[in-house]
Short mmCIF file of C-alpha atoms and ligand atoms in Angstrom, two decimals:
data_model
loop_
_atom_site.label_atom_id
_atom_site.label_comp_id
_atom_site.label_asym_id
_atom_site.label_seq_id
_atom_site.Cartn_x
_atom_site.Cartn_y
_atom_site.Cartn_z
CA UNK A 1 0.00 0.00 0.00
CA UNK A 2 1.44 3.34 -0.79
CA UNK A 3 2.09 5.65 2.10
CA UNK A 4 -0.27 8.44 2.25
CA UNK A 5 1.44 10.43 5.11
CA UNK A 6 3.86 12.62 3.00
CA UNK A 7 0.83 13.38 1.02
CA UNK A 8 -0.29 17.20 1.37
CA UNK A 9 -3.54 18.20 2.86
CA UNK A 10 -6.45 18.53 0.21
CA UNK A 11 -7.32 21.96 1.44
CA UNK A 12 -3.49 23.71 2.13
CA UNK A 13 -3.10 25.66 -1.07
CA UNK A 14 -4.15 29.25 0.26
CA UNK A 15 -1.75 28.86 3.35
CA UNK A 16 1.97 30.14 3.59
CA UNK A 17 2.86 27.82 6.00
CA UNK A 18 1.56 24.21 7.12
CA UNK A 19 -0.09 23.24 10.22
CA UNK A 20 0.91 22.87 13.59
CA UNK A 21 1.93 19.24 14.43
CA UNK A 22 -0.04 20.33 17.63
CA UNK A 23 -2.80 21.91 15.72
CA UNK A 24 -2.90 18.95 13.66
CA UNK A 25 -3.57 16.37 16.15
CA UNK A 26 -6.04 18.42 17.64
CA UNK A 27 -7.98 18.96 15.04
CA UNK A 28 -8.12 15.61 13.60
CA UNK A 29 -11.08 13.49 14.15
CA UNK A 30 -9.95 10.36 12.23
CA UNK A 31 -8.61 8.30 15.39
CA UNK A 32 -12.67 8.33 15.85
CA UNK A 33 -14.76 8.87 12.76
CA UNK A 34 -13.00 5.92 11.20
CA UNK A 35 -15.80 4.37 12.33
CA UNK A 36 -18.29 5.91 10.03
CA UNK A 37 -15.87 4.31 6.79
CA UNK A 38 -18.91 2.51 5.58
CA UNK A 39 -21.38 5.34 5.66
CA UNK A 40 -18.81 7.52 4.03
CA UNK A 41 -18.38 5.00 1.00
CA UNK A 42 -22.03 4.64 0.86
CA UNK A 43 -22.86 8.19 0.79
CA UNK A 44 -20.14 8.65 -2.00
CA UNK A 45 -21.35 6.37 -4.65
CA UNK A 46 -25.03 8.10 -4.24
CA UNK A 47 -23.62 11.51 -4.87
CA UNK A 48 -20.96 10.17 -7.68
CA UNK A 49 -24.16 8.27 -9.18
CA UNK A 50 -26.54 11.18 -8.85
CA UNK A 51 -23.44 13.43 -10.08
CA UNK A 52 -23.21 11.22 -13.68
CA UNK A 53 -26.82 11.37 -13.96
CA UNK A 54 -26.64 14.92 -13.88
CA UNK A 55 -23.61 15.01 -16.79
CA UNK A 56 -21.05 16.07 -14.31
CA UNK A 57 -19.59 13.18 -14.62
CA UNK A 58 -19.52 10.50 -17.52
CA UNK A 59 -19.65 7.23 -17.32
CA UNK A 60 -15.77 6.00 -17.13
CA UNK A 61 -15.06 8.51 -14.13
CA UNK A 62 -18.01 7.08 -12.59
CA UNK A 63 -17.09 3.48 -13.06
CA UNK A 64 -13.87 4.56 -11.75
CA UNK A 65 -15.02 6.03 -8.69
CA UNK A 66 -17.58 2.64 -7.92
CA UNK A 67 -14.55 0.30 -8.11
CA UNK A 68 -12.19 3.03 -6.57
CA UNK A 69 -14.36 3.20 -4.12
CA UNK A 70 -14.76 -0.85 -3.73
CA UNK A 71 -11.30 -1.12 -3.19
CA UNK A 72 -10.99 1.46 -0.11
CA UNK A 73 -13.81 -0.28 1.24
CA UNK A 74 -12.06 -3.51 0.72
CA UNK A 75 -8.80 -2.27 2.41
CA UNK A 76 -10.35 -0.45 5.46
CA UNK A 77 -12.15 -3.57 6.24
CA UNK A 78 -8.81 -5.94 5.83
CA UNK A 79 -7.10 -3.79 8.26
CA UNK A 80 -4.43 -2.83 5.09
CA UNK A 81 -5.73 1.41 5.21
CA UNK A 82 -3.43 3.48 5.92
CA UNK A 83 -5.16 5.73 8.45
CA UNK A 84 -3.26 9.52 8.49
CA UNK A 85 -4.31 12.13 11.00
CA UNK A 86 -2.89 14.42 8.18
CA UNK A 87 -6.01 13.82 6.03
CA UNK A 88 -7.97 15.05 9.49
CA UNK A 89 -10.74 12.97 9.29
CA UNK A 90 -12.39 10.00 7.36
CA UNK A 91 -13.54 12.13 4.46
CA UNK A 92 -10.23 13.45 3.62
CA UNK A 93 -8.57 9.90 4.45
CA UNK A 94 -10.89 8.06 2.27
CA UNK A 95 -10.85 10.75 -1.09
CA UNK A 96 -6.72 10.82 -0.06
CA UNK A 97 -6.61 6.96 -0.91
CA UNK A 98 -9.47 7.22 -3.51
CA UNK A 99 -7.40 10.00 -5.89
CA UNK A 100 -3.85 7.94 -5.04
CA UNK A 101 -5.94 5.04 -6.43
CA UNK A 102 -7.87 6.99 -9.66
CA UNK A 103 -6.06 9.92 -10.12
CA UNK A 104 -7.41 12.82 -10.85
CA UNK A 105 -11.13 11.74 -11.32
CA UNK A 106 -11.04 10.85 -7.67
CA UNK A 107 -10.85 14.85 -6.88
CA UNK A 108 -14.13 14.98 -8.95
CA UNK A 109 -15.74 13.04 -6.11
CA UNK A 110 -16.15 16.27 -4.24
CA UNK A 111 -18.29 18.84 -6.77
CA UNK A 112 -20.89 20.11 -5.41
CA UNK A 113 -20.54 18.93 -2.22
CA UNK A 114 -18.71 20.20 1.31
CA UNK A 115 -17.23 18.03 3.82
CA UNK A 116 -20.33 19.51 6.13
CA UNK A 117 -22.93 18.06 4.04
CA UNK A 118 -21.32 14.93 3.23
CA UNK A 119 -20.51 14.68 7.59
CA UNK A 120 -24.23 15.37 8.00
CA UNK A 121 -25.54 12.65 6.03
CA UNK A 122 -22.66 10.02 7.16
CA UNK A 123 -24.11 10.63 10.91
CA UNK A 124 -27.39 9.62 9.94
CA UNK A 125 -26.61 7.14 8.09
CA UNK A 126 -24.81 5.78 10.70
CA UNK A 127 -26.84 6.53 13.49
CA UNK A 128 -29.63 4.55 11.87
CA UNK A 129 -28.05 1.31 10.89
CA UNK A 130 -27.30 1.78 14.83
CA UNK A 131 -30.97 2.33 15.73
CA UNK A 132 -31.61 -0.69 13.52
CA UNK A 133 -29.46 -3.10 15.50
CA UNK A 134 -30.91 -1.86 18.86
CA UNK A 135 -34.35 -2.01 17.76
CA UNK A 136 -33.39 -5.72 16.99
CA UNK A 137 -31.90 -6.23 20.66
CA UNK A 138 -35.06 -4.35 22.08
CA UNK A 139 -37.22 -6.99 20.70
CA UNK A 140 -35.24 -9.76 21.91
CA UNK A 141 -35.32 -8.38 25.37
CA UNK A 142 -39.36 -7.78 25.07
CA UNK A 143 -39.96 -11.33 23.87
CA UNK A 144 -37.56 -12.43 27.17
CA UNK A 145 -39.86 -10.70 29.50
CA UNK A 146 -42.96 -11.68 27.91
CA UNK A 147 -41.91 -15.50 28.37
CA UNK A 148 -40.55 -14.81 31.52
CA UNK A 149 -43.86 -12.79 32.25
CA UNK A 150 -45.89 -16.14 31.18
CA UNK A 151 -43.56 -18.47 32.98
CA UNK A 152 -44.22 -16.60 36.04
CA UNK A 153 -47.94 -15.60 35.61
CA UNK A 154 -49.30 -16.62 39.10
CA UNK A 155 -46.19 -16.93 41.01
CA UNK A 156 -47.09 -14.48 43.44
CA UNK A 157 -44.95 -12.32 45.58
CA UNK A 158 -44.88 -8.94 47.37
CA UNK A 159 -45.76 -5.83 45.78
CA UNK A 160 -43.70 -2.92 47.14
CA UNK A 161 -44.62 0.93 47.44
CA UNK A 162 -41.76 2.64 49.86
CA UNK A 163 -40.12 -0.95 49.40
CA UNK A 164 -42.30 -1.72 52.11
CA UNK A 165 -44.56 -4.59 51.07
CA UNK A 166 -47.78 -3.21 49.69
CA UNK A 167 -50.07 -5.97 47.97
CA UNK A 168 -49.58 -9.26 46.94
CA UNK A 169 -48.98 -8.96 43.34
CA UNK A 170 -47.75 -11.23 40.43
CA UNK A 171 -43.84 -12.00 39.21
CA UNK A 172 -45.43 -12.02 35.43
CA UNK A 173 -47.47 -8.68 36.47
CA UNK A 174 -43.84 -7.44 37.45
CA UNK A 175 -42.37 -8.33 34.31
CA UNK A 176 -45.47 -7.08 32.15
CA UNK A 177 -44.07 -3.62 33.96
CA UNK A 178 -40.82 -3.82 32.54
CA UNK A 179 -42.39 -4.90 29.09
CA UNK A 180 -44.47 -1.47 29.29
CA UNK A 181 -40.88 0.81 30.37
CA UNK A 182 -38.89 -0.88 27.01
CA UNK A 183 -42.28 -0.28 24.49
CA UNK A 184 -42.16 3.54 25.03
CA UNK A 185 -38.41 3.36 24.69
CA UNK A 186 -39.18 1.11 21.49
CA UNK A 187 -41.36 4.16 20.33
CA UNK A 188 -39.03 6.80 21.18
CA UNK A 189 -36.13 5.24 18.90
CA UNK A 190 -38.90 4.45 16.09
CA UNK A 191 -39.96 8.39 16.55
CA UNK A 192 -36.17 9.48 16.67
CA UNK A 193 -35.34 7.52 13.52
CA UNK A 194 -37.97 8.91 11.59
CA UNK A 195 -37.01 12.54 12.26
CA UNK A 196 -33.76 12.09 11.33
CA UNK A 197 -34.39 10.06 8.13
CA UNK A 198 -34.12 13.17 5.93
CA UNK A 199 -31.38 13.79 3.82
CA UNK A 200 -28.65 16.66 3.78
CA UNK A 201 -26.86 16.06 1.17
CA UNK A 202 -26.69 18.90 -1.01
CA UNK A 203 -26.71 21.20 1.06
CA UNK A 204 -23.14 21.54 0.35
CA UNK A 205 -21.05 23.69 2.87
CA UNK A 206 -24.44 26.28 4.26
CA UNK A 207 -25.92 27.69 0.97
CA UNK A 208 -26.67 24.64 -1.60
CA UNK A 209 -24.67 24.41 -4.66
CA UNK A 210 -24.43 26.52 -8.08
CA UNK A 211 -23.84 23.04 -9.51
CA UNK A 212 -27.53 21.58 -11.34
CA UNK A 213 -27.67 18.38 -8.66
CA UNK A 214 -31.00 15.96 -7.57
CA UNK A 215 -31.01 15.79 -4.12
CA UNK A 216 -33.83 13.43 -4.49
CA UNK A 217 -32.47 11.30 -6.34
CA UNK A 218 -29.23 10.76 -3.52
CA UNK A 219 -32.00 10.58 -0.81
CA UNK A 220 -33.67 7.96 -2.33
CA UNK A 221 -30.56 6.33 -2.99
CA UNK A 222 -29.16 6.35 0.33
CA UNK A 223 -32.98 5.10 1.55
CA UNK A 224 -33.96 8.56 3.32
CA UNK A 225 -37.53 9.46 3.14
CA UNK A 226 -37.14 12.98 2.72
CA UNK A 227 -34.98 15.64 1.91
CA UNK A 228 -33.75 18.49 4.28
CA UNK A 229 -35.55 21.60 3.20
CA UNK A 230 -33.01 24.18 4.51
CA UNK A 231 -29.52 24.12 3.80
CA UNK A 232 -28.62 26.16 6.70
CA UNK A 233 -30.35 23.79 8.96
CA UNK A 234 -29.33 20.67 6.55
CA UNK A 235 -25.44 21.04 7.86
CA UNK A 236 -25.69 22.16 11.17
CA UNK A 237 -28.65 20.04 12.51
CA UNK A 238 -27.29 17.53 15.37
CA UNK A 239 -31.24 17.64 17.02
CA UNK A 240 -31.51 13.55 16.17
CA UNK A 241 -28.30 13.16 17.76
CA UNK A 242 -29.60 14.67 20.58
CA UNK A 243 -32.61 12.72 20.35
CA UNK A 244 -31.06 9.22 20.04
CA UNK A 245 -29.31 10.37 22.96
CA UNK A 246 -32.83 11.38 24.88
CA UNK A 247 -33.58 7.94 23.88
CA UNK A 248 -30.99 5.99 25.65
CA UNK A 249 -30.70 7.99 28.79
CA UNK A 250 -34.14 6.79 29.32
CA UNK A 251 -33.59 3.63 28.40
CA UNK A 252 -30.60 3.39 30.66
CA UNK A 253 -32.39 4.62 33.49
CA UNK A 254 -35.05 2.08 33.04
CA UNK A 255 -32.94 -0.61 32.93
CA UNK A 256 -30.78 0.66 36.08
CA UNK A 257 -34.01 0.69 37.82
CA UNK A 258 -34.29 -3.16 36.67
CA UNK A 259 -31.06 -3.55 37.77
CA UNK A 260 -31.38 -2.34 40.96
CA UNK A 261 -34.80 -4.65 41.64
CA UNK A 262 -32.20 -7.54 40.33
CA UNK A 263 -29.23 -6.69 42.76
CA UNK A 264 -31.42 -6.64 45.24
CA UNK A 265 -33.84 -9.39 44.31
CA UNK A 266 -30.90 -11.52 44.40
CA UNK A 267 -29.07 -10.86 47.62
CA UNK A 268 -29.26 -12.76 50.59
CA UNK A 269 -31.66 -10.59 52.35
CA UNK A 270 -34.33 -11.07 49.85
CA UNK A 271 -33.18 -14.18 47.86
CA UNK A 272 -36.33 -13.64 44.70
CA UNK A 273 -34.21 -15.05 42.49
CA UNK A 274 -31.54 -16.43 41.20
CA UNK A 275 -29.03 -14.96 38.27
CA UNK A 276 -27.57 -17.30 36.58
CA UNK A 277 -23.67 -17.52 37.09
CA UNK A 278 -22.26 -16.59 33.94
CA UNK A 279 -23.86 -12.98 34.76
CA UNK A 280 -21.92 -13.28 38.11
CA UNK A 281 -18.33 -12.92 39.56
CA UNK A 282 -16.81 -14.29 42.79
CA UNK A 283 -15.17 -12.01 45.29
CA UNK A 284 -11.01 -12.37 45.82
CA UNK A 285 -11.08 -12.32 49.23
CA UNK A 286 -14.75 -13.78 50.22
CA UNK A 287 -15.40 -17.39 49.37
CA UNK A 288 -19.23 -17.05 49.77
CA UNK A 289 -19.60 -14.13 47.16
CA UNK A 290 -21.80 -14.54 43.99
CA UNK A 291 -21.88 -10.35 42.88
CA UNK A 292 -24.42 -9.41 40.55
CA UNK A 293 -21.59 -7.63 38.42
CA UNK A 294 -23.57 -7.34 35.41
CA UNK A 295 -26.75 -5.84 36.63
CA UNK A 296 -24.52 -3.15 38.91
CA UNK A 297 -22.30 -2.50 35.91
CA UNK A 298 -25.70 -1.27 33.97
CA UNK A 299 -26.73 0.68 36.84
CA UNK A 300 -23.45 2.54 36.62
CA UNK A 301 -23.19 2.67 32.75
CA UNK A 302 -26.31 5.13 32.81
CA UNK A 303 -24.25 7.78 34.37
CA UNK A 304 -22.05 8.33 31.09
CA UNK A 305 -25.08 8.02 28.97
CA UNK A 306 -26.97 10.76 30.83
CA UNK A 307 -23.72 12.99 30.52
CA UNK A 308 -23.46 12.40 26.82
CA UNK A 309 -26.80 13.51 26.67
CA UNK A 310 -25.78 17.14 28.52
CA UNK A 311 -22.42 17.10 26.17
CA UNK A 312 -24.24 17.20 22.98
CA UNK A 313 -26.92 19.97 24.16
CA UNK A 314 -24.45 21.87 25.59
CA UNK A 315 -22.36 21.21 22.62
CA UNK A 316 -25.24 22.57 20.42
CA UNK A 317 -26.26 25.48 22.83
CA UNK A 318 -25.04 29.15 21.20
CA UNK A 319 -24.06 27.87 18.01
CA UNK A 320 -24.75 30.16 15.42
CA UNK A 321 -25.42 28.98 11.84
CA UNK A 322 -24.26 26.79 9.82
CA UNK A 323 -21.57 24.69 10.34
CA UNK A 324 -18.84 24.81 13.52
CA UNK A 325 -15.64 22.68 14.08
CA UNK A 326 -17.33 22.21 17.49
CA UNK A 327 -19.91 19.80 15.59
CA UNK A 328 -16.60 17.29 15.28
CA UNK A 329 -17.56 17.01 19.44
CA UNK A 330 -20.69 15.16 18.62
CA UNK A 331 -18.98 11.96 17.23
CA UNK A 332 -17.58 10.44 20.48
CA UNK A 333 -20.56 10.80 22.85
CA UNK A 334 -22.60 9.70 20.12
CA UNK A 335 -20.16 6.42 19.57
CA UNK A 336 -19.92 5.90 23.17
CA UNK A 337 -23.64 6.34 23.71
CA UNK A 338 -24.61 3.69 20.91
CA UNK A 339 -21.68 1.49 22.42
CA UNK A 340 -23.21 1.37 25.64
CA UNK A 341 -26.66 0.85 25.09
CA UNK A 342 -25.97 -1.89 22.70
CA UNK A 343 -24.00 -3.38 24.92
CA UNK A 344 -26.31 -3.01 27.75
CA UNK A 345 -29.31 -4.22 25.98
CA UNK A 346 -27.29 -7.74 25.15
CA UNK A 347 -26.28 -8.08 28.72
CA UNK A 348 -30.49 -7.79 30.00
CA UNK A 349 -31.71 -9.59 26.32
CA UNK A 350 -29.12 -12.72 27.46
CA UNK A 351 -29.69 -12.61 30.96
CA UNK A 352 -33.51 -12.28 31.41
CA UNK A 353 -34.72 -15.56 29.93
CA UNK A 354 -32.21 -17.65 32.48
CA UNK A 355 -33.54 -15.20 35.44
CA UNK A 356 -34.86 -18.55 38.21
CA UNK A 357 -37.49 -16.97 40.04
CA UNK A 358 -37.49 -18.64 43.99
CA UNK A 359 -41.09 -18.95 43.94
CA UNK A 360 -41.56 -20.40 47.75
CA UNK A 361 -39.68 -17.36 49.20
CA UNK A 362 -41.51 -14.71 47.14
CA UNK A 363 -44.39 -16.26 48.70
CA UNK A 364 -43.50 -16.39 51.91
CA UNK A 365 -42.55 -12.90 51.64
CA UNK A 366 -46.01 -11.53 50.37
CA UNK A 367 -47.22 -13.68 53.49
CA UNK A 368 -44.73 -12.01 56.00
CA UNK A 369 -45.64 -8.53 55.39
CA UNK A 370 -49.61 -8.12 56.12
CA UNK A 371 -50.27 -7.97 52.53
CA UNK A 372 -53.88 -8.47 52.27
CA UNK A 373 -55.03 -6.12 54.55
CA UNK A 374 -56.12 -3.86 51.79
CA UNK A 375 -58.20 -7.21 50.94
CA UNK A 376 -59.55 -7.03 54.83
CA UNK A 377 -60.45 -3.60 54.34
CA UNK A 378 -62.41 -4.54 51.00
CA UNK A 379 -64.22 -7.25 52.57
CA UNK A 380 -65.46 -4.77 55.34
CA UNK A 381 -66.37 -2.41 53.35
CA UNK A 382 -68.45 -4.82 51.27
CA UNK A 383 -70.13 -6.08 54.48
CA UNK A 384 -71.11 -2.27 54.97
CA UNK A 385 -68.92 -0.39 56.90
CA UNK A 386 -66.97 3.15 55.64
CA UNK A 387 -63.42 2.39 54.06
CA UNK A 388 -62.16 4.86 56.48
CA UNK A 389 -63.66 2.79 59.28
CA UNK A 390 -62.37 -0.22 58.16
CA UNK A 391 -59.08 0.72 57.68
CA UNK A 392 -59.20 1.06 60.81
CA UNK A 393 -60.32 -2.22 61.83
CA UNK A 394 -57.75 -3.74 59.88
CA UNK A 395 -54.93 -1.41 61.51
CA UNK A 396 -55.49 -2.90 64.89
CA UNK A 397 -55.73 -6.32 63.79
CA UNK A 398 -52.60 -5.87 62.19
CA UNK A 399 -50.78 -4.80 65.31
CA UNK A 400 -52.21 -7.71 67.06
CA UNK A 401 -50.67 -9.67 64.18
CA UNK A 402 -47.52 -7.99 64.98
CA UNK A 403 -47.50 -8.76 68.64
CA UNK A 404 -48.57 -12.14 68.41
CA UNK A 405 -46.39 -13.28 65.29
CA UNK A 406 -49.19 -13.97 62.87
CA UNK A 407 -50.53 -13.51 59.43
CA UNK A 408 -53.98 -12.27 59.15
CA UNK A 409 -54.80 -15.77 57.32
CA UNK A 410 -53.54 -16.53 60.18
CA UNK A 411 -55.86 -15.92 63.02
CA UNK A 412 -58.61 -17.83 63.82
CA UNK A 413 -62.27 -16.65 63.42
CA UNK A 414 -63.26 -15.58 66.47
CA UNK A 415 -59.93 -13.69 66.84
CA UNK A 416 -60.68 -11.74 63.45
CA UNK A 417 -64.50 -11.47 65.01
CA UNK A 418 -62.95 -9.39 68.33
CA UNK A 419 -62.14 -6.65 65.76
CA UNK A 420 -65.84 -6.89 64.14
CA UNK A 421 -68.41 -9.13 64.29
CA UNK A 422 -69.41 -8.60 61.02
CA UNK A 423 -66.33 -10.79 59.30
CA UNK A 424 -67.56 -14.12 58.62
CA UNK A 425 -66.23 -17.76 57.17
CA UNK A 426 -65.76 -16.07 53.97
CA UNK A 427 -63.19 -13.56 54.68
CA UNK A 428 -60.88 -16.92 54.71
CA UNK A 429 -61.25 -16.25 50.27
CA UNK A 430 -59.68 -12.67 50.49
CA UNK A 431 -56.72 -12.94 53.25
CA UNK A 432 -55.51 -15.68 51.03
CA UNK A 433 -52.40 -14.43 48.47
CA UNK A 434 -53.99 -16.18 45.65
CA UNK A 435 -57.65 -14.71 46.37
CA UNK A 436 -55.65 -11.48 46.74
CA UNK A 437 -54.06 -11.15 43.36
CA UNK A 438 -56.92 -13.28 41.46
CA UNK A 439 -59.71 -10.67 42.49
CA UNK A 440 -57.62 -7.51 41.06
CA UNK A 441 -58.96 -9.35 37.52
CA UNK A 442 -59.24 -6.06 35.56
CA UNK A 443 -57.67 -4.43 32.36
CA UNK A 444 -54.14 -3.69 33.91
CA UNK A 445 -54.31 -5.68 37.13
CA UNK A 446 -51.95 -8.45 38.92
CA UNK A 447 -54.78 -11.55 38.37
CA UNK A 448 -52.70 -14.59 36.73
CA UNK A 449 -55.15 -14.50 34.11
CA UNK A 450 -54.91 -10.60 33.33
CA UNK A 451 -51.15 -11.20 33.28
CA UNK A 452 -51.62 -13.97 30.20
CA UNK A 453 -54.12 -11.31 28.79
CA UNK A 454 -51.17 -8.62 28.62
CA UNK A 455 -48.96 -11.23 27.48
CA UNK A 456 -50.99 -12.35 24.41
CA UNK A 457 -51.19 -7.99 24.01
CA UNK A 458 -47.95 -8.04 23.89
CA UNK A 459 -47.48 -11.06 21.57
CA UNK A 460 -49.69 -9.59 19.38
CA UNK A 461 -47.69 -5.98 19.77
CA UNK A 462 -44.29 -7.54 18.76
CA UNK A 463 -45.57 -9.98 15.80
CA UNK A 464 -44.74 -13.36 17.32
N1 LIG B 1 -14.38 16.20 10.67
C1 LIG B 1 -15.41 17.16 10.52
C2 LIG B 1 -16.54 16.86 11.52
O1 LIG B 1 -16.48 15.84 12.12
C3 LIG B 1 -15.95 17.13 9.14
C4 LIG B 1 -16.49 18.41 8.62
C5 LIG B 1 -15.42 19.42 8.51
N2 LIG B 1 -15.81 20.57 7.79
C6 LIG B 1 -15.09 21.68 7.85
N3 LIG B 1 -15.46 22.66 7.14
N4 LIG B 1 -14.05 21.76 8.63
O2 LIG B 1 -17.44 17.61 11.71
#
């Protein structure tokens, strides 16, 4: 491969002197943007196409550009490029190696377009074979909760509010939650990616081009559904950026909040479940240990996704029109950002279906904590008396269940009586956990068989 790193910058010729090795390095993006090499090439053979169509170029430059082209493509990805941080970024690295490769037709490449357009639409273009991929991994971690969800249907154990038990509920009901948090997130990528399916490409540097090109013709190339209708805007929009990073700080926060109901779930204290041990790690020191690494990692992860999201709005904030060097700060939150919610969405999508819920000690749990006293309070109220009365009732026959060590299924009839005579036989059907979470049987509620109703929803919802 020839060595590009003598060659001279593309854009030196109206300097007296050249850059700064400094300067240079600073400015560079390349030991980044590489990463957008595909996108680049892609975006390319649109314009080159669009730009024979139009007569700017004929037919031989343009078959030299395609294979040109091919062969960049075909070095980058064999690890044989020759990556120079003179060249700046992957733009000027990838026409560098083209017109080394073509000669002069590979200069052509670049009519009637500007680096800021052609940075623009590589973005996008990445950003939404990105959003593709996670869409993909969002599914697979939906279909892992609904089976989990249906798996789990009546397994019942407590419901928290204040992480003090609550209500009996059901593990599937739990899991139908989850489901719910990752569908809006599912809809808020589908949104994001629709908004920034437009195409900037010709919007050359800020004002559009004097050269006689068919922008929609390169957007329907390059699969965008619309055009860009401003150039201004076209270059220096980064809102879908900001967006997709809106996106995953939510999504991140809901899954630290799942990973926080799994760290806990699964320590000793509460023993719910069980992760499996590949999602686990020992301790050095403590033989006994079984951490919850990935879960806490997940938990932590959402901190650098939230502060991407404040980097790119405050990297956005003041700018005035069109395009600033300062946009070249959008690429690695962006990367990280899609790096890290990729990678966290594998670790949940893997780890959910092997999740072994420990269904005696959930139960035993919703039976430790008074957890059908609401159901007590029902039960009075149906035999006539005032909620507020009730709830009163039921408050002093729970602290006689506190002093005396018992559940309220637990005491006997006559016991339950001495609080009022009005509770008969029947109230045995409503302190149970199963006659607790079985009678909430409306759209939305715990009941087993309102769980399999969501889950068939949600079926249904994700084409399965
Ligand atoms: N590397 C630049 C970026 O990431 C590409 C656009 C540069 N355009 C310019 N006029 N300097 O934004």
């Amino acid at each position: 491969m020839s060595n590009e790193h003598n060659q001279e910058k593309l854009s030196s010729a109206r300097f007296s002197e050249s850059t700064d090795a400094f300067v240079e390095e600073f400015t560079a993006s390349i030991p980044f943007d590489y990463r957008m090499y595909k996108q680049d090439i892609q975006g390319s053979l649109a314009h080159a196409e669009m730009l024979a169509s139009v007569g700017i170029l004929n037919q031989k430059e343009l078959d030299a550009i395609i294979q040109g082209l091919g062969q960049v493509q075909q070095e980058i990805e064999n690890g044989e490029f020759n990556w120079s941080i003179k060249q700046e970024d992957i733009h000027m690295n990838i026409e560098a190696r083209l017109t080394a490769l073509i000669g002069i037709t590979g200069k052509k490449l670049h009519t009637g377009r500007s680096r800021n357009d052609q940075v623009a639409t590589d973005i996008r273009l990445y950003l939404r074979d990105e959003i593709d991929r996670i869409l993909k991994e969002l599914q697979r971690l939906q279909v892992g909760l609904v089976d989990l969800a249906e798996r789990e249907a009546d397994t019942i154990m407590p419901g928290f509010t204040h992480l003090q038990t609550a209500q009996p509920v059901t593990f599937g009901h739990h899991m139908m939650a989850w489901f719910e948090m990752i569908k809006r997130d599912k809809e808020r990528l589908q949104d994001c990616r629709k908004r920034l399916n437009s195409s900037p490409l010709g919007s050359a540097a800020l004002a559009g081009t004097t050269y006689p090109i068919d922008r929609q013709m390169t957007a329907e190339l390059l699969g965008f559904d619309r055009i860009c209708e401003n150039s201004l805007d076209g270059v220096s929009d980064r809102d879908f950026a900001i967006e997709f990073s809106a996106f995953s700080a939510t999504l991140l926060m809901h899954l630290s909040r799942f990973s926080e109901e799994l760290i806990l779930w699964s320590s000793a204290q509460f023993q719910f479940i069980d992760l499996p041990d590949r999602f686990c790690t020992g301790s050095s020191i403590m033989p006994q240990k079984k951490n919850p690494d990935v879960p806490e990692l997940v938990r932590g992860k959402s901190g650098r996704v939230y502060g991407h999201l404040i980097s790119l709005l405050t990297l956005m904030k003041s700018q005035p029109l069109a395009y600033n060097k300062d946009n070249q700060e959008d690429k690695e939150p962006l990367f990280d950002t899609v790096d890290n919610v990729q990678n966290c969405l594998r670790a949940f999508a893997d780890m959910v279906p092997a999740i072994q819920v420990k269904k005696e000690n959930t139960y035993a749990a919703a039976k430790s904590g008074f957890s059908t006293a609401t159901d007590l309070a029902d039960y009075l109220v149906g035999k006539g008396l005032a909620f507020r009365d009730s709830h009163e009732v039921v408050g002093l026959a729970v602290a006689h269940g506190i002093e005396t060590g018992q559940d309220l299924s637990e005491m006997s009839l006559e016991t339950l009586q001495g609080f009022c005579e009005d509770i008969t036989e029947d109230v045995y059907d409503v302190l149970t956990l199963e006659g607790s979470v079985s009678a909430r049987d409306h759209f939305g509620g715990t009941a087993p068989n309102q769980v399999l109703a969501a889950v068939s929803r949600a079926r249904a919802y994700l084409d399965l």
